């Protein structure tokens, strides 16, 4: 009857909600992993930029010696 149909609809909606929350949990976990990788990449870029700056300054000093 009506109550049985309403109960089934409610159960179906709760199942959809549970599936959506499970999917969201998975996606949030992936996002956290990507942010961790991004942090590692940014750290590597910072080190690389520092190395390149030091190399540039060394070459500039050799090409343009102080009089």
Backbone as a printed PyTorch tensor [residue, N CA C, xyz], in Angstrom:
tensor([[[  0.8380,  -1.1960,   0.0000],
         [  0.0000,   0.0000,   0.0000],
         [  0.8710,   1.2450,   0.0000]],

        [[  0.2530,   2.3630,   0.3650],
         [  0.9690,   3.6450,   0.3090],
         [  2.1620,   3.6460,   1.2530]],

        [[  1.9770,   3.1830,   2.5000],
         [  3.0800,   3.2160,   3.4680],
         [  4.2190,   2.3100,   3.0300]],

        [[  3.8880,   1.1630,   2.4650],
         [  4.9280,   0.2550,   1.9880],
         [  5.7210,   0.9170,   0.8610]],

        [[  5.0180,   1.5680,  -0.0620],
         [  5.6910,   2.2650,  -1.1510],
         [  6.5540,   3.3990,  -0.6400]],

        [[  6.0350,   4.1390,   0.3480],
         [  6.8090,   5.2420,   0.9250],
         [  8.0410,   4.7170,   1.6390]],

        [[  7.8740,   3.5990,   2.3330],
         [  9.0170,   3.0000,   3.0310],
         [ 10.0670,   2.5200,   2.0340]],

        [[  9.6140,   1.9190,   0.9590],
         [ 10.5540,   1.4570,  -0.0680],
         [ 11.2740,   2.6420,  -0.7130]],

        [[ 10.5280,   3.7180,  -0.9690],
         [ 11.1460,   4.9120,  -1.5520],
         [ 12.1790,   5.5010,  -0.5930]],

        [[ 11.8140,   5.5450,   0.6870],
         [ 12.7460,   6.0740,   1.6910],
         [ 13.9950,   5.2100,   1.7540]],

        [[ 13.8050,   3.8960,   1.7810],
         [ 14.9600,   2.9880,   1.8230],
         [ 15.8420,   3.1640,   0.5870]],

        [[ 15.2030,   3.3200,  -0.5700],
         [ 15.9630,   3.5130,  -1.8110],
         [ 16.7600,   4.8150,  -1.7480]],

        [[ 16.1340,   5.8710,  -1.2310],
         [ 16.8310,   7.1550,  -1.1360],
         [ 17.9850,   7.0870,  -0.1370]],

        [[ 17.7710,   6.3760,   0.9710],
         [ 18.8640,   6.2060,   1.9310],
         [ 20.0140,   5.3960,   1.3150]],

        [[ 19.6780,   4.4080,   0.5090],
         [ 20.7220,   3.6260,  -0.1690],
         [ 21.4950,   4.5050,  -1.1470]],

        [[ 20.7790,   5.3640,  -1.8700],
         [ 21.4490,   6.2940,  -2.7890],
         [ 22.3490,   7.2560,  -2.0200]],

        [[ 21.8420,   7.7390,  -0.8820],
         [ 22.6470,   8.6440,  -0.0520],
         [ 23.9020,   7.9440,   0.4450]],

        [[ 23.7480,   6.7070,   0.8910],
         [ 24.9120,   5.9460,   1.3710],
         [ 25.9250,   5.7610,   0.2500]],

        [[ 25.4430,   5.4490,  -0.9470],
         [ 26.3550,   5.2690,  -2.0750],
         [ 27.0510,   6.5830,  -2.4210]],

        [[ 26.3120,   7.6780,  -2.3700],
         [ 26.9070,   8.9860,  -2.6600],
         [ 27.9590,   9.3560,  -1.6240]],

        [[ 27.6680,   9.0870,  -0.3580],
         [ 28.6420,   9.4050,   0.7010],
         [ 29.8870,   8.5360,   0.5730]],

        [[ 29.6900,   7.2660,   0.2110],
         [ 30.8400,   6.3720,   0.0110],
         [ 31.7030,   6.8790,  -1.1360]],

        [[ 31.0620,   7.2870,  -2.2160],
         [ 31.8010,   7.8210,  -3.3650],
         [ 32.5210,   9.1160,  -2.9860]],

        [[ 31.8450,   9.9680,  -2.2360],
         [ 32.4610,  11.2280,  -1.8200],
         [ 33.6750,  10.9590,  -0.9270]],

        [[ 33.5700,   9.9840,  -0.0380],
         [ 34.6930,   9.6250,   0.8250],
         [ 35.8870,   9.1780,  -0.0170]],

        [[ 35.6140,   8.3770,  -1.0540],
         [ 36.6870,   7.9080,  -1.9470],
         [ 37.3340,   9.0830,  -2.6750]],

        [[ 36.5060,   9.9980,  -3.1870],
         [ 37.0230,  11.1420,  -3.9420],
         [ 37.8030,  12.0890,  -3.0270]],

        [[ 37.3260,  12.2870,  -1.8110],
         [ 38.0560,  13.1420,  -0.8620],
         [ 39.4170,  12.5150,  -0.5360]],

        [[ 39.4540,  11.1990,  -0.4030],
         [ 40.7300,  10.5170,  -0.1730],
         [ 41.6850,  10.7150,  -1.3390]],

        [[ 41.1580,  10.5990,  -2.5710],
         [ 41.9950,  10.8340,  -3.7560],
         [ 42.5010,  12.2710,  -3.7800]],

        [[ 41.6310,  13.2080,  -3.4220],
         [ 42.0230,  14.6210,  -3.4040],
         [ 43.1330,  14.8530,  -2.3860]],

        [[ 43.0170,  14.2280,  -1.2230],
         [ 44.0640,  14.3660,  -0.2060],
         [ 45.3860,  13.8120,  -0.7270]],

        [[ 45.3310,  12.6730,  -1.4260],
         [ 46.5570,  12.1000,  -2.0030],
         [ 47.1600,  13.0430,  -3.0440]],

        [[ 46.3020,  13.6510,  -3.8610],
         [ 46.7930,  14.5790,  -4.8830],
         [ 47.4180,  15.8210,  -4.2440]],

        [[ 46.8230,  16.3120,  -3.1620],
         [ 47.4170,  17.4720,  -2.4810],
         [ 48.7680,  17.1100,  -1.8670]],

        [[ 48.8930,  15.8960,  -1.3690],
         [ 50.1890,  15.4630,  -0.8290],
         [ 51.2300,  15.4140,  -1.9410]],

        [[ 50.8390,  14.8830,  -3.0970],
         [ 51.7620,  14.8470,  -4.2400],
         [ 52.1120,  16.2590,  -4.7010]],

        [[ 51.1120,  17.1430,  -4.7050],
         [ 51.3590,  18.5340,  -5.0790],
         [ 52.3650,  19.1820,  -4.1340]],

        [[ 52.2180,  18.9140,  -2.8370],
         [ 53.1730,  19.4680,  -1.8630],
         [ 54.5760,  18.9700,  -2.1510]],

        [[ 54.7050,  17.6810,  -2.4530],
         [ 56.0250,  17.1280,  -2.7850],
         [ 56.5920,  17.7790,  -4.0470]],

        [[ 55.7350,  17.9560,  -5.0540],
         [ 56.1830,  18.5850,  -6.2990],
         [ 56.6130,  20.0310,  -6.0650]],

        [[ 55.8540,  20.7610,  -5.2500],
         [ 56.2180,  22.1560,  -4.9620],
         [ 57.5390,  22.2340,  -4.2060]],

        [[ 57.7570,  21.3050,  -3.2800],
         [ 59.0400,  21.2690,  -2.5640],
         [ 60.1840,  21.0050,  -3.5360]],

        [[ 59.9740,  20.0740,  -4.4680],
         [ 61.0140,  19.7680,  -5.4530],
         [ 61.2730,  20.9740,  -6.3510]],

        [[ 60.2160,  21.6860,  -6.7390],
         [ 60.3870,  22.8780,  -7.5820],
         [ 61.1520,  23.9650,  -6.8340]],

        [[ 60.8830,  24.1020,  -5.5290],
         [ 61.5930,  25.1050,  -4.7330],
         [ 63.0880,  24.7850,  -4.7010]],

        [[ 63.4230,  23.5230,  -4.4890],
         [ 64.8370,  23.1120,  -4.4690],
         [ 65.4670,  23.3450,  -5.8430]],

        [[ 64.7450,  22.9640,  -6.8910],
         [ 65.2690,  23.1430,  -8.2480],
         [ 65.4700,  24.6240,  -8.5670]],

        [[ 64.5150,  25.4560,  -8.1710],
         [ 64.6540,  26.8960,  -8.4180],
         [ 65.8570,  27.4610,  -7.6760]],

        [[ 66.0770,  27.0020,  -6.4590],
         [ 67.2470,  27.4590,  -5.7020],
         [ 68.5370,  27.0410,  -6.3720]],

        [[ 68.5750,  25.8150,  -6.8750],
         [ 69.7630,  25.3220,  -7.5810],
         [ 70.0120,  26.1280,  -8.8500]],

        [[ 68.9340,  26.3750,  -9.6020],
         [ 69.0930,  27.1570, -10.8340],
         [ 69.5400,  28.5830, -10.5360]],

        [[ 69.0300,  29.1650,  -9.4740],
         [ 69.4440,  30.5240,  -9.1080],
         [ 70.9310,  30.5500,  -8.7710]],

        [[ 71.3860,  29.5450,  -8.0370],
         [ 72.8070,  29.4820,  -7.6900],
         [ 73.6610,  29.2990,  -8.9450]],

        [[ 73.2060,  28.4400,  -9.8590],
         [ 73.9460,  28.2380, -11.1060],
         [ 73.9730,  29.5260, -11.9240]],

        [[ 72.8620,  30.2070, -12.0150],
         [ 72.7850,  31.4620, -12.7660],
         [ 73.7410,  32.4970, -12.1880]],

        [[ 73.7360,  32.6170, -10.8610],
         [ 74.6180,  33.6070, -10.2260],
         [ 76.0830,  33.2520, -10.4530]],

        [[ 76.4020,  31.9520, -10.4390],
         [ 77.7870,  31.5290, -10.6860],
         [ 78.2130,  31.8680, -12.1090]],

        [[ 77.3610,  31.5470, -13.0770],
         [ 77.6830,  31.8380, -14.4790],
         [ 77.7670,  33.3450, -14.6970]],

        [[ 76.8410,  34.1060, -14.1170],
         [ 76.8630,  35.5600, -14.2800],
         [ 78.1420,  36.1490, -13.7120]],

        [[ 78.5910,  35.6220, -12.5920],
         [ 79.8400,  36.1110, -11.9810],
         [ 81.0380,  35.8000, -12.8850]],

        [[ 81.0330,  34.6220, -13.5000],
         [ 82.1430,  34.2590, -14.3720],
         [ 82.1180,  35.0340, -15.6800]],

        [[ 80.9290,  35.3340, -16.1780],
         [ 80.8250,  36.0790, -17.4400],
         [ 81.0370,  37.5760, -17.2500]],

        [[ 80.6980,  38.0610, -16.0820],
         [ 80.8240,  39.5060, -15.8010],
         [ 81.6740,  39.6970, -14.5360]],

        [[ 82.9510,  39.4730, -14.6230],
         [ 83.7760,  39.6140, -13.4120],
         [ 83.8230,  41.0670, -12.9520]],

        [[ 83.9510,  41.2200, -11.6600],
         [ 84.0750,  42.5690, -11.0830],
         [ 85.3990,  43.1710, -11.5500]],

        [[ 85.4210,  44.4420, -11.9250],
         [ 86.6990,  45.0540, -12.3800],
         [ 87.6720,  45.2310, -11.2260]]])
